[in-house]
Short mmCIF file of C-alpha atoms and ligand atoms in Angstrom, two decimals:
data_model
loop_
_atom_site.label_atom_id
_atom_site.label_comp_id
_atom_site.label_asym_id
_atom_site.label_seq_id
_atom_site.Cartn_x
_atom_site.Cartn_y
_atom_site.Cartn_z
CA MET U 1 5.20 -5.10 12.54
CA THR U 2 7.04 -1.79 12.30
CA ALA U 3 10.58 -3.13 12.81
CA SER U 4 10.13 -6.08 10.43
CA TYR U 5 8.44 -4.05 7.70
CA LEU U 6 10.96 -1.19 7.78
CA LYS U 7 13.84 -3.66 7.74
CA ALA U 8 12.33 -5.53 4.78
CA ALA U 9 11.56 -2.32 2.90
CA LEU U 10 14.75 -0.38 3.67
CA GLY U 11 17.36 -3.11 4.07
CA ASP U 12 20.64 -1.81 5.44
CA ASP U 13 20.00 1.80 4.38
CA VAL U 14 18.99 2.60 7.94
CA ALA U 15 20.05 1.17 11.30
CA LEU U 16 17.04 0.15 13.37
CA THR U 17 16.86 -0.42 17.11
CA LEU U 18 13.78 -2.10 18.57
CA VAL U 19 13.14 -1.50 22.27
CA ALA U 20 10.48 -3.95 23.41
CA PRO U 21 9.81 -5.75 26.64
CA GLY U 22 9.64 -9.55 26.63
CA GLU U 23 6.32 -11.35 26.42
CA THR U 24 3.52 -9.14 27.72
CA ALA U 25 -0.14 -9.89 28.30
CA ALA U 26 -1.66 -11.16 25.06
CA PRO U 27 -3.15 -8.34 23.03
CA PRO U 28 -6.77 -8.95 22.06
CA ASP U 29 -6.49 -8.38 18.32
CA GLU U 30 -6.53 -11.53 16.32
CA THR U 31 -8.07 -10.78 12.96
CA SER U 32 -6.88 -8.79 10.01
CA LEU U 33 -8.29 -7.19 6.89
CA GLY U 34 -7.78 -8.58 3.44
CA ASP U 35 -4.60 -6.68 2.69
CA LEU U 36 -2.31 -8.30 5.29
CA ALA U 37 -1.10 -10.54 2.45
CA GLN U 38 0.61 -7.46 0.95
CA PHE U 39 2.44 -6.89 4.22
CA PHE U 40 3.87 -10.41 4.03
CA ASP U 41 4.68 -9.90 0.34
CA VAL U 42 7.07 -7.12 1.36
CA LEU U 43 8.62 -9.48 3.90
CA GLN U 44 8.71 -12.18 1.20
CA ARG U 45 7.03 -14.63 3.50
CA ALA U 46 4.49 -17.11 2.11
CA GLU U 47 1.30 -18.16 3.91
CA GLU U 48 2.76 -21.64 4.31
CA ASP U 49 5.53 -20.18 6.42
CA TRP U 50 3.84 -17.61 8.65
CA MET U 51 0.29 -18.99 9.01
CA PRO U 52 1.15 -22.16 10.98
CA ALA U 53 3.50 -20.13 13.18
CA CYS U 54 0.63 -17.78 14.06
CA ASP U 55 -2.16 -20.38 14.51
CA ALA U 56 -3.77 -18.52 11.60
CA THR U 57 -6.96 -19.31 9.68
CA TYR U 58 -8.73 -17.64 6.78
CA LYS U 59 -11.33 -14.92 7.15
CA LEU U 60 -13.73 -14.17 4.33
CA ALA U 61 -16.00 -11.78 6.17
CA VAL U 62 -17.29 -10.45 9.45
CA ARG U 63 -20.63 -11.93 10.47
CA PHE U 64 -22.84 -9.51 12.42
CA GLN U 65 -25.44 -11.25 14.55
CA ASP U 66 -28.55 -9.77 16.24
CA PHE U 67 -27.84 -6.15 15.27
CA SER U 68 -31.13 -5.91 13.43
CA ARG U 69 -33.27 -8.36 15.40
CA PRO U 70 -32.74 -11.62 17.33
CA ARG U 71 -31.45 -14.56 15.24
CA HIS U 72 -30.73 -12.34 12.24
CA HIS U 73 -27.26 -12.15 10.75
CA PHE U 74 -25.52 -10.59 7.80
CA TYR U 75 -21.98 -10.68 6.42
CA LEU U 76 -19.60 -7.91 5.52
CA PRO U 77 -17.22 -9.72 3.14
CA PHE U 78 -13.89 -8.56 1.70
CA GLU U 79 -15.22 -9.43 -1.75
CA GLN U 80 -15.77 -6.54 -4.12
CA MET U 81 -19.32 -5.76 -5.18
CA PRO U 82 -20.19 -7.06 -8.65
CA GLN U 83 -21.80 -4.63 -11.07
CA ALA U 84 -24.54 -4.82 -13.70
CA ASP U 85 -24.93 -2.12 -16.35
CA GLY U 86 -22.43 0.00 -14.45
CA PHE U 87 -24.36 -0.03 -11.16
CA PRO U 88 -23.36 -1.94 -8.03
CA LEU U 89 -25.42 -5.08 -7.57
CA THR U 90 -26.74 -3.79 -4.21
CA GLU U 91 -28.47 -0.98 -6.13
CA TRP U 92 -30.21 -3.56 -8.26
CA TRP U 93 -30.90 -5.58 -5.15
CA LEU U 94 -32.85 -2.69 -3.66
CA ARG U 95 -35.09 -2.76 -6.72
CA MET U 96 -35.33 -6.52 -7.30
CA GLN U 97 -34.53 -8.33 -4.02
CA PRO U 98 -34.18 -11.83 -5.58
CA SER U 99 -34.12 -13.37 -2.08
CA GLY U 100 -34.55 -11.80 1.33
CA ARG U 101 -30.78 -11.69 1.89
CA PHE U 102 -28.72 -9.02 0.17
CA ASP U 103 -25.43 -10.66 1.26
CA ARG U 104 -26.21 -14.02 -0.36
CA ASP U 105 -27.64 -12.35 -3.45
CA CYS U 106 -24.62 -10.10 -3.93
CA PHE U 107 -21.59 -12.02 -2.58
CA VAL U 108 -20.19 -15.50 -3.10
CA ALA U 109 -18.45 -15.17 0.29
CA ALA U 110 -21.77 -15.22 2.18
CA TRP U 111 -22.47 -18.71 0.81
CA LEU U 112 -18.99 -19.92 1.71
CA CYS U 113 -19.35 -18.53 5.22
CA ASP U 114 -22.74 -20.18 5.78
CA ALA U 115 -21.18 -23.48 4.64
CA GLN U 116 -17.92 -22.91 6.64
CA ARG U 117 -15.85 -23.36 3.48
CA SER U 118 -12.15 -22.64 3.10
CA PRO U 119 -11.50 -20.03 0.39
CA ARG U 120 -8.78 -22.31 -1.04
CA HIS U 121 -8.77 -25.79 -2.54
CA THR U 122 -5.07 -26.40 -1.90
CA PRO U 123 -2.19 -24.42 -0.42
CA GLY U 124 0.20 -22.41 -2.57
CA PRO U 125 -0.55 -20.68 -5.85
CA THR U 126 -2.92 -22.87 -7.86
CA PRO U 127 -3.99 -20.78 -10.83
CA GLY U 128 -7.28 -21.81 -12.33
CA GLN U 129 -8.61 -23.86 -9.48
CA ASP U 130 -8.56 -21.00 -7.01
CA ALA U 131 -9.08 -18.21 -9.50
CA ALA U 132 -12.78 -17.83 -8.68
CA ARG U 133 -12.28 -17.62 -4.95
CA PRO U 134 -13.22 -14.38 -3.25
CA PRO U 135 -10.51 -12.37 -1.44
CA TYR U 136 -9.83 -13.15 2.20
CA GLY U 137 -8.08 -11.90 5.32
CA TYR U 138 -6.81 -13.83 8.31
CA HIS U 139 -7.47 -14.68 11.92
CA LEU U 140 -4.22 -14.92 13.81
CA ASP U 141 -2.67 -15.10 17.27
CA ALA U 142 -1.28 -11.61 17.79
CA GLN U 143 1.28 -12.72 20.37
CA ALA U 144 2.59 -15.43 18.04
CA LEU U 145 2.74 -12.86 15.23
CA THR U 146 4.81 -10.58 17.47
CA ARG U 147 7.27 -13.43 18.13
CA TYR U 148 7.44 -14.32 14.43
CA LEU U 149 8.05 -10.75 13.28
CA THR U 150 10.58 -10.03 16.02
CA ALA U 151 12.60 -13.09 15.00
CA TYR U 152 12.36 -12.00 11.36
CA ALA U 153 13.62 -8.50 12.19
CA VAL U 154 16.46 -9.69 14.44
CA GLU U 155 17.68 -12.23 11.84
CA ARG U 156 18.02 -9.36 9.38
CA GLY U 157 20.03 -7.15 11.68
CA VAL U 158 17.55 -5.11 13.70
CA HIS U 159 19.18 -4.37 17.05
CA HIS U 160 16.71 -5.72 19.63
CA LEU U 161 16.89 -4.50 23.20
CA THR U 162 14.63 -6.45 25.54
CA ASP U 163 13.88 -3.51 27.73
CA GLU U 164 11.44 -0.75 28.63
CA VAL U 165 11.59 2.95 27.98
CA HIS U 166 11.17 4.77 31.26
CA ASP U 167 12.01 8.31 30.22
CA VAL U 168 12.14 10.45 27.10
CA ARG U 169 14.70 13.26 27.00
CA LEU U 170 14.19 16.30 24.78
CA ASP U 171 16.80 18.64 23.31
CA ALA U 172 16.74 22.41 23.50
CA ARG U 173 14.28 22.62 20.56
CA GLY U 174 11.85 20.23 22.25
CA TRP U 175 12.67 17.35 19.85
CA ILE U 176 13.49 13.87 21.17
CA ASP U 177 17.20 13.57 21.85
CA HIS U 178 17.20 10.06 23.31
CA VAL U 179 15.09 7.63 25.33
CA MET U 180 16.23 6.16 28.62
CA THR U 181 15.76 2.42 29.02
CA ALA U 182 15.72 0.49 32.27
CA ARG U 183 18.71 -1.78 31.57
CA HIS U 184 20.50 -0.45 28.50
CA GLY U 185 20.67 3.23 29.40
CA ALA U 186 20.29 5.91 26.72
CA VAL U 187 19.22 4.99 23.19
CA ASP U 188 19.55 7.80 20.69
CA GLY U 189 18.49 8.12 17.07
CA ASP U 190 17.42 10.51 14.33
CA LEU U 191 13.81 9.36 14.13
CA PHE U 192 11.81 7.79 16.97
CA ILE U 193 8.80 5.61 16.20
CA ASP U 194 6.33 5.43 19.05
CA CYS U 195 4.68 1.98 19.14
CA THR U 196 3.77 2.05 22.83
CA GLY U 197 0.04 1.58 22.21
CA THR U 198 -2.55 3.75 23.94
CA ARG U 199 0.14 4.95 26.40
CA GLY U 200 1.63 7.05 23.60
CA LEU U 201 4.76 7.46 25.69
CA LEU U 202 6.79 9.45 23.18
CA LEU U 203 4.25 11.36 21.11
CA ARG U 204 1.54 12.13 23.62
CA ARG U 205 3.35 12.14 26.94
CA ALA U 206 6.76 13.54 26.01
CA LEU U 207 5.85 15.73 23.03
CA LYS U 208 2.43 16.66 24.45
CA VAL U 209 0.42 16.00 21.29
CA PRO U 210 -3.25 16.25 22.36
CA PHE U 211 -5.61 13.27 22.24
CA VAL U 212 -8.87 13.57 20.25
CA SER U 213 -11.39 11.26 21.92
CA TYR U 214 -13.98 9.26 19.95
CA GLN U 215 -15.74 8.25 23.15
CA ASP U 216 -18.81 10.46 22.58
CA THR U 217 -19.69 8.71 19.31
CA LEU U 218 -18.52 5.17 20.16
CA PRO U 219 -20.14 3.79 23.31
CA GLY U 220 -18.04 1.13 25.08
CA ASP U 221 -15.29 1.73 27.60
CA SER U 222 -14.50 -1.76 28.90
CA MET U 223 -13.65 -5.21 27.72
CA VAL U 224 -13.39 -8.73 29.06
CA THR U 225 -11.64 -11.44 27.03
CA LEU U 226 -11.19 -15.23 27.16
CA ARG U 227 -8.83 -17.55 25.30
CA VAL U 228 -10.83 -20.75 24.94
CA ASP U 229 -9.09 -24.03 24.16
CA ALA U 230 -11.76 -25.62 22.04
CA ASP U 231 -12.28 -28.82 20.10
CA MET U 232 -12.06 -27.24 16.65
CA LYS U 233 -13.09 -30.46 14.95
CA ALA U 234 -16.40 -30.34 16.78
CA HIS U 235 -16.79 -26.57 16.27
CA GLY U 236 -15.51 -26.42 12.74
CA ILE U 237 -13.44 -23.37 11.77
CA PRO U 238 -15.82 -20.75 10.41
CA PRO U 239 -14.14 -18.48 7.84
CA TYR U 240 -15.46 -15.35 9.55
CA THR U 241 -15.20 -13.30 12.72
CA ALA U 242 -18.54 -13.43 14.53
CA ILE U 243 -19.68 -10.19 16.17
CA THR U 244 -22.88 -10.48 18.22
CA ALA U 245 -24.83 -7.56 19.66
CA GLN U 246 -25.37 -7.99 23.40
CA ALA U 247 -27.37 -6.04 25.98
CA ALA U 248 -24.61 -3.46 26.65
CA GLY U 249 -22.26 -3.80 23.67
CA TRP U 250 -21.05 -6.68 21.53
CA THR U 251 -19.07 -9.90 21.76
CA TYR U 252 -16.60 -11.20 19.20
CA SER U 253 -15.48 -14.73 18.45
CA ILE U 254 -12.34 -15.42 16.43
CA PRO U 255 -11.61 -19.02 15.42
CA LEU U 256 -7.93 -19.99 15.26
CA LEU U 257 -6.48 -23.39 14.40
CA THR U 258 -6.40 -24.59 17.99
CA ARG U 259 -8.63 -22.28 20.02
CA ILE U 260 -11.22 -19.53 20.01
CA ALA U 261 -10.46 -15.97 21.06
CA THR U 262 -13.50 -14.21 22.40
CA GLY U 263 -14.32 -10.96 24.16
CA TYR U 264 -17.11 -8.59 25.18
CA VAL U 265 -16.74 -4.85 24.53
CA TYR U 266 -19.29 -3.09 26.75
CA ALA U 267 -20.13 0.17 28.50
CA GLN U 268 -19.77 0.16 32.30
CA GLU U 269 -22.64 2.62 32.62
CA TYR U 270 -24.97 -0.21 31.57
CA CYS U 271 -23.21 -3.36 32.76
CA THR U 272 -20.86 -4.37 35.58
CA PRO U 273 -17.65 -6.31 34.82
CA GLN U 274 -19.19 -9.34 36.58
CA GLU U 275 -22.30 -9.23 34.37
CA ALA U 276 -20.11 -8.79 31.30
CA GLU U 277 -17.98 -11.82 32.21
CA ARG U 278 -21.12 -13.89 32.83
CA THR U 279 -22.53 -12.90 29.42
CA LEU U 280 -19.26 -13.73 27.70
CA ARG U 281 -18.94 -17.12 29.38
CA GLU U 282 -22.53 -18.00 28.48
CA ALA U 283 -21.88 -17.03 24.87
CA ALA U 284 -18.61 -19.01 24.77
CA GLY U 285 -20.18 -22.21 26.18
CA PRO U 286 -18.91 -24.92 28.56
CA GLU U 287 -15.37 -25.06 27.10
CA ALA U 288 -14.75 -21.58 28.51
CA ALA U 289 -15.40 -22.71 32.09
CA GLY U 290 -11.73 -22.95 33.11
CA ALA U 291 -10.40 -20.10 30.97
CA PRO U 292 -9.18 -17.11 33.00
CA ALA U 293 -10.86 -13.81 32.07
CA THR U 294 -8.89 -10.63 31.42
CA HIS U 295 -10.64 -7.33 32.19
CA THR U 296 -9.43 -4.08 30.61
CA THR U 297 -10.65 -0.52 30.22
CA LEU U 298 -10.67 0.94 26.72
CA SER U 299 -10.26 4.36 25.21
CA PHE U 300 -10.84 5.18 21.57
CA GLY U 301 -9.56 8.20 19.70
CA ARG U 302 -6.44 9.49 18.00
CA SER U 303 -3.49 11.75 18.54
CA LEU U 304 -4.15 15.12 16.94
CA HIS U 305 -1.06 14.44 14.79
CA ALA U 306 0.67 11.10 14.27
CA TRP U 307 3.99 12.83 13.52
CA LYS U 308 5.58 15.67 15.45
CA HIS U 309 9.21 16.81 15.17
CA ASN U 310 11.33 13.64 14.97
CA CYS U 311 8.69 11.28 16.36
CA VAL U 312 6.09 9.29 14.40
CA ALA U 313 3.49 7.21 16.23
CA VAL U 314 2.34 3.96 14.62
CA GLY U 315 -0.61 1.83 15.75
CA ALA U 316 -2.62 2.62 18.85
CA ALA U 317 -0.13 5.33 19.85
CA ALA U 318 -1.43 7.19 16.78
CA GLY U 319 -5.03 6.15 17.47
CA ARG U 320 -7.57 3.38 17.47
CA VAL U 321 -11.27 2.78 16.99
CA GLN U 322 -13.59 0.06 18.22
CA PRO U 323 -12.53 -3.12 16.48
CA LEU U 324 -15.92 -3.84 14.87
CA GLN U 325 -14.16 -4.12 11.52
CA ALA U 326 -10.73 -5.06 12.89
CA THR U 327 -9.03 -2.23 11.02
CA ALA U 328 -6.08 -1.81 13.45
CA ILE U 329 -3.58 -4.17 11.81
CA SER U 330 -4.39 -2.64 8.44
CA TYR U 331 -3.98 0.84 9.86
CA VAL U 332 -0.46 -0.08 11.00
CA HIS U 333 0.31 -1.56 7.59
CA HIS U 334 -0.89 1.54 5.72
CA ALA U 335 1.05 3.84 8.02
CA LEU U 336 4.19 1.79 7.32
CA GLN U 337 3.60 1.86 3.57
CA GLN U 338 3.59 5.64 3.72
CA LEU U 339 6.34 5.97 6.29
CA ALA U 340 8.94 3.63 4.77
CA PRO U 341 9.93 5.87 1.83
CA LEU U 342 10.14 8.86 4.16
CA VAL U 343 12.45 7.41 6.80
CA ALA U 344 15.80 8.06 5.13
CA PRO U 345 15.02 11.61 3.87
CA VAL U 346 13.47 12.58 7.17
CA ALA U 347 16.40 11.20 9.18
CA GLN U 348 18.72 13.18 6.91
CA ALA U 349 16.63 16.34 7.39
CA VAL U 350 16.63 15.82 11.16
CA ARG U 351 20.44 15.53 11.14
CA SER U 352 20.76 18.79 9.23
CA GLY U 353 18.28 20.47 11.55
CA GLY U 354 15.52 21.19 9.04
CA PRO U 355 11.94 20.06 9.55
CA HIS U 356 9.96 18.45 6.74
CA THR U 357 6.69 20.29 7.17
CA ASP U 358 5.03 19.41 3.83
CA LEU U 359 5.67 15.70 4.16
CA GLN U 360 4.61 15.84 7.76
CA GLU U 361 1.37 17.64 7.07
CA HIS U 362 0.47 15.29 4.25
CA TYR U 363 1.20 12.24 6.38
CA ASN U 364 -0.75 13.57 9.37
CA THR U 365 -3.79 14.45 7.27
CA ALA U 366 -3.87 11.05 5.53
CA LEU U 367 -3.58 9.12 8.79
CA ALA U 368 -6.18 11.23 10.60
CA GLN U 369 -8.63 10.81 7.70
CA GLU U 370 -8.18 7.06 7.67
CA LEU U 371 -8.87 6.73 11.38
CA ASP U 372 -11.84 9.14 11.31
CA ALA U 373 -13.30 7.10 8.43
CA ALA U 374 -12.92 3.92 10.50
CA ARG U 375 -14.61 5.69 13.43
CA ASP U 376 -17.53 6.74 11.18
CA LEU U 377 -17.98 3.21 9.91
CA SER U 378 -18.02 1.80 13.44
CA THR U 379 -20.53 4.47 14.49
CA LEU U 380 -22.83 3.26 11.74
CA HIS U 381 -23.31 -0.07 13.54
CA TYR U 382 -24.74 1.69 16.58
CA LEU U 383 -26.78 4.16 14.64
CA GLY U 384 -27.98 1.54 12.20
CA ALA U 385 -28.83 -1.18 14.72
CA ALA U 386 -32.57 -1.58 14.59
CA ARG U 387 -32.73 -3.06 18.07
CA GLN U 388 -34.36 -1.02 20.82
CA ASP U 389 -34.54 -3.64 23.56
CA THR U 390 -32.03 -2.22 26.07
CA GLN U 391 -31.16 1.26 27.30
CA PHE U 392 -27.64 0.83 25.86
CA TRP U 393 -28.97 0.44 22.32
CA ARG U 394 -31.59 3.16 22.70
CA ASP U 395 -28.91 5.58 23.90
CA ALA U 396 -26.35 4.40 21.32
CA GLN U 397 -28.71 5.40 18.53
CA THR U 398 -28.89 8.98 19.79
CA CYS U 399 -25.13 9.50 20.24
CA PRO U 400 -23.93 12.67 18.49
CA LEU U 401 -22.77 11.89 14.96
CA PRO U 402 -19.49 13.08 13.47
CA ASP U 403 -20.32 15.91 11.02
CA ALA U 404 -19.17 14.08 7.88
CA LEU U 405 -21.25 11.03 8.76
CA ALA U 406 -24.35 13.10 9.58
CA GLN U 407 -24.10 14.76 6.14
CA ALA U 408 -23.55 11.43 4.39
CA ILE U 409 -26.63 9.94 6.05
CA GLU U 410 -28.78 12.78 4.75
CA ARG U 411 -27.48 12.05 1.22
CA TRP U 412 -28.09 8.30 1.61
CA ARG U 413 -31.76 8.89 2.42
CA VAL U 414 -32.07 10.12 -1.16
CA ARG U 415 -29.36 8.14 -2.90
CA PRO U 416 -27.75 4.89 -1.61
CA PRO U 417 -24.06 5.09 -0.71
CA GLY U 418 -23.00 2.64 -3.44
CA THR U 419 -23.31 5.26 -6.14
CA GLU U 420 -21.06 7.89 -4.57
CA HIS U 421 -17.47 7.80 -3.48
CA GLN U 422 -17.53 7.36 0.27
CA PRO U 423 -14.07 7.48 1.83
CA GLY U 424 -13.70 4.47 4.07
CA PRO U 425 -10.86 2.83 5.97
CA LYS U 426 -8.32 1.33 3.58
CA GLY U 427 -8.44 -2.45 3.37
CA LEU U 428 -12.23 -2.54 3.53
CA PRO U 429 -14.27 -2.89 0.35
CA GLN U 430 -16.11 0.08 -1.12
CA HIS U 431 -19.49 -1.45 -0.27
CA ALA U 432 -18.86 -1.49 3.51
CA HIS U 433 -21.28 1.37 4.27
CA THR U 434 -24.03 -0.07 2.06
CA SER U 435 -23.64 -3.53 3.55
CA ILE U 436 -23.84 -2.26 7.12
CA LEU U 437 -26.89 -0.13 6.35
CA LEU U 438 -28.66 -3.01 4.59
CA GLY U 439 -27.64 -5.51 7.25
CA THR U 440 -28.50 -3.50 10.35
CA GLY U 441 -31.69 -2.28 8.75
CA ALA U 442 -32.56 0.93 10.58
CA LEU U 443 -32.04 3.38 7.71
CA ALA U 444 -34.39 2.60 4.82
CA LEU U 445 -32.42 2.91 1.59
CA PRO U 446 -34.44 3.83 -1.48
CA PRO U 447 -33.83 2.10 -4.83
CA SER U 448 -31.93 4.50 -7.03
CA THR U 449 -34.14 6.39 -9.50
CA ALA U 450 -31.26 6.18 -11.99
CA LEU U 451 -32.16 2.51 -12.53
CA SER U 452 -35.81 3.20 -13.37
CA PRO U 453 -35.39 3.57 -17.14
CA LEU U 454 -33.06 0.54 -17.37
CA ASP U 455 -33.94 -3.01 -18.33
CA ASP U 456 -33.02 -5.37 -15.50
CA ARG U 457 -31.87 -8.25 -17.74
CA ALA U 458 -28.14 -7.81 -17.07
CA ALA U 459 -28.80 -7.64 -13.32
CA ARG U 460 -30.92 -10.81 -13.41
CA GLN U 461 -28.12 -12.59 -15.27
CA GLU U 462 -25.53 -11.38 -12.76
CA PHE U 463 -27.62 -12.52 -9.77
CA ALA U 464 -28.11 -15.93 -11.41
CA ALA U 465 -24.43 -16.30 -12.35
CA LEU U 466 -23.33 -15.39 -8.84
CA LYS U 467 -25.66 -17.96 -7.31
CA GLN U 468 -24.39 -20.60 -9.71
CA ARG U 469 -20.75 -19.76 -8.91
CA ALA U 470 -21.44 -19.82 -5.18
CA GLN U 471 -23.19 -23.21 -5.35
CA THR U 472 -20.31 -24.71 -7.34
CA LEU U 473 -17.75 -23.42 -4.86
CA VAL U 474 -19.74 -24.71 -1.88
CA LYS U 475 -19.78 -28.14 -3.57
CA THR U 476 -16.08 -28.21 -4.50
CA LEU U 477 -14.24 -26.39 -1.71
CA PRO U 478 -13.34 -28.24 1.50
CA THR U 479 -14.53 -26.96 4.85
CA GLN U 480 -11.93 -24.80 6.51
CA TYR U 481 -11.39 -27.45 9.19
CA ASP U 482 -10.77 -30.16 6.55
CA TYR U 483 -8.47 -27.87 4.58
CA PHE U 484 -6.13 -27.28 7.52
CA SER U 485 -6.36 -30.91 8.68
CA GLN U 486 -5.19 -32.04 5.20
CA ILE U 487 -2.26 -29.63 5.26
CA SER U 488 -1.01 -30.68 8.68
CA ALA U 489 -1.52 -34.42 8.01
C1 LIG Q 1 -11.54 -6.02 22.07
C2 LIG Q 1 -10.55 -5.63 21.04
C3 LIG Q 1 -10.42 -6.42 19.93
C4 LIG Q 1 -9.57 -6.05 18.90
N1 LIG Q 1 -9.54 -6.78 17.80
C5 LIG Q 1 -8.80 -6.37 16.78
C6 LIG Q 1 -8.78 -7.12 15.59
O1 LIG Q 1 -9.46 -8.12 15.47
N2 LIG Q 1 -8.01 -6.70 14.57
C7 LIG Q 1 -7.27 -5.57 14.67
O2 LIG Q 1 -6.58 -5.24 13.70
N3 LIG Q 1 -7.26 -4.85 15.80
C8 LIG Q 1 -8.01 -5.21 16.84
N4 LIG Q 1 -8.03 -4.47 17.96
C9 LIG Q 1 -7.23 -3.25 18.07
C10 LIG Q 1 -5.85 -3.61 18.53
O3 LIG Q 1 -5.87 -4.30 19.74
C11 LIG Q 1 -4.97 -2.43 18.79
O4 LIG Q 1 -5.29 -1.37 17.98
C12 LIG Q 1 -3.54 -2.89 18.56
O5 LIG Q 1 -3.21 -3.79 19.59
C13 LIG Q 1 -2.59 -1.77 18.63
O6 LIG Q 1 -1.29 -2.32 18.51
P1 LIG Q 1 -0.08 -1.52 19.04
O7 LIG Q 1 1.12 -2.37 18.82
O8 LIG Q 1 -0.09 -0.16 18.50
O9 LIG Q 1 -0.36 -1.36 20.62
P2 LIG Q 1 -0.32 -2.49 21.71
O10 LIG Q 1 -0.84 -3.76 21.20
O11 LIG Q 1 -0.96 -1.88 22.92
O12 LIG Q 1 1.22 -2.69 21.99
C14 LIG Q 1 1.99 -1.69 22.63
C15 LIG Q 1 3.34 -2.28 22.92
O13 LIG Q 1 4.17 -1.28 23.47
C16 LIG Q 1 4.88 -1.85 24.55
N5 LIG Q 1 5.23 -0.78 25.50
C17 LIG Q 1 4.40 -0.02 26.22
N6 LIG Q 1 5.09 0.80 27.01
C18 LIG Q 1 6.40 0.57 26.74
C19 LIG Q 1 7.62 1.11 27.25
N7 LIG Q 1 7.63 2.04 28.20
N8 LIG Q 1 8.78 0.65 26.76
C20 LIG Q 1 8.80 -0.33 25.81
N9 LIG Q 1 7.68 -0.88 25.29
C21 LIG Q 1 6.50 -0.42 25.77
C22 LIG Q 1 3.93 -2.85 25.16
O14 LIG Q 1 4.61 -3.82 25.90
C23 LIG Q 1 3.29 -3.43 23.93
O15 LIG Q 1 4.02 -4.51 23.44
C24 LIG Q 1 -8.81 -4.86 19.02
C25 LIG Q 1 -8.89 -4.08 20.17
C26 LIG Q 1 -9.77 -4.45 21.17
C27 LIG Q 1 -9.87 -3.57 22.36
#
C-alpha cells in the first residue's frame, strides 16, 4: 500500500525503492473500512479493475453475534446516523424505541445486511439509481491486494528488490544510513519507511523506539485461521463481516467471491490452541474439514512514536489493535495521506542535516491518538458485552480501562455518546460508540433529557421514512451473490 500510494501521490518527484520478500504466509486481514475507495481514487483505479483481482466483495457493516446474549446480533454499519430536530436518531430511539432493534430502526444498512443485499444495482457510476445506497467498505484477499499494488507500483517506476533486510546500519548521529539486504547488499536513502509489521525492524529494533502494549486492556494473545473454499452460491455472500463472541474470545468470518476467511482470536490463559481450532472448525462447518489451520501469537500495542529521525513506521510496525473493527487498512491509508506531502520536504531536510521536529511531533501525536482511539473502541466490546457465562468474559469486563475511556463512560451514564464529540478511529462513523453500547447492552444509556421538551413528530417521520427506504431497497437491490454473478457472466 505504501509504495503504490506514494508513487501515485508523488509521481517522479521522489525515487522509491521497495524491499519486500516474495509471497509470504497470507496475512489474516481481509476487510476494510468504508474509506478504502479514496485510496483507490488516488491510484485512479476503479472498482471494476481492482475488485475482481482481489476476490473482493462489498461490506456494509460488521455484524456482532452473541455479545449480548445467545442468538442476539446487531450491526455496526458505515452509514451515517440520520438526525431529527438536530439530534441523532439513536437519541430519539432511546426515548421511543419503535421496534426492539436500534440498528434496523436507525440504519438502512441493517435491513440490507439481514436480506444479504448488494449495496449496488449495477457496476460503475449510476447516478440516481444508486444514490440512496448507504456507504460501504470491502472484503478482500490481502495477499492478492499485495500482488496488485506491487504490480501497480513497479509499472510506475518503483524499484522493487525481492529481498529481505537483515541489518540496519546507523550513522554517527544514530540515524539510519542504509539497510543491508540478503542479496542486493546495501540500500541507502534519505527517508526509510518501516513496513515490517509487528517486527518493527527499523523503528523499534534499530532505533530502539519503545513499544506501548495494549495487552492489559485487550484480552487475546493468540489466533488460529482457516481459508475455507466454500460454495458461495449455497452460502450467499453476506455484505458484512460476522464477528461472533466465543468462550475465550471471538471468531470472524469474511466472505469473499470464492471462499470464506475465518479465524478465532482467543486468550491462551482460557483456551488451548487445540480447543480454539476445534471451536473454529465447528463454527466454519463441514467445508472447513480439509482446510489447513494456521496458528499465530498476537501482540497489540503501538510504538511510542511512529516517526524517529529519518524513519517512519507505517502499519503494524507503528502499531495495531484487535481487528474487531478492521481499522488496520484504514490506519495505513490515513498515515499515508499525512505522510505523502511530507516526504519531499523531510528528505530535503535530512539531506541538509536538519530535523523537522514540529512536523514530526504533529505526525506522531495524530497517529498515536488514532490508534489509542481504535484501542478504546475495541475495549468497549469487552466491557460492554453483557455475557457472563465464561471466566474469559467475566475477567474481560474487569480489565483496567484506559483513562480517557473510563472518563467517557462516566459521562455516558448521564448523557449518551451521540450528543458529544467522541474522537474515534478515522474511517468509522461517529455513531460507533453508541452502536456498540446499544448493541452489547451492558451499559444502560439514558434517554437524553434535552429531548424532553421536544415534540417527537419529526423523529416519527424520520423512523417511518427510513423504514420505507429500506423496504424499497430490499425489494429492488439484487443479493450480493446475484450481483457478482451477473457481472462475471
Ligand atoms: C485475526 C486478525 C484479523 C485481522 N483482520 C483485519 C481486517 O479485517 N482488516 C484490517 O484492516 N486489519 C486486520 N487485521 C490487522 C492486520 O492484519 C495488520 O494490522 C496488518 O497486516 C498490518 O500490515 P503490515 O503490512 O503493517 O504488516 P504485515 O502484514 O505483518 O506485513 C509485514 C511485511 O513485512 C515483511 N517483512 C518482515 N520482515 C522483513 C524484512 N526483514 N525484510 C523485508 N521485509 C520484511 C513481511 O514479509 C510482510 O510482508 C487483522 C489482524 C488479525 C490478527
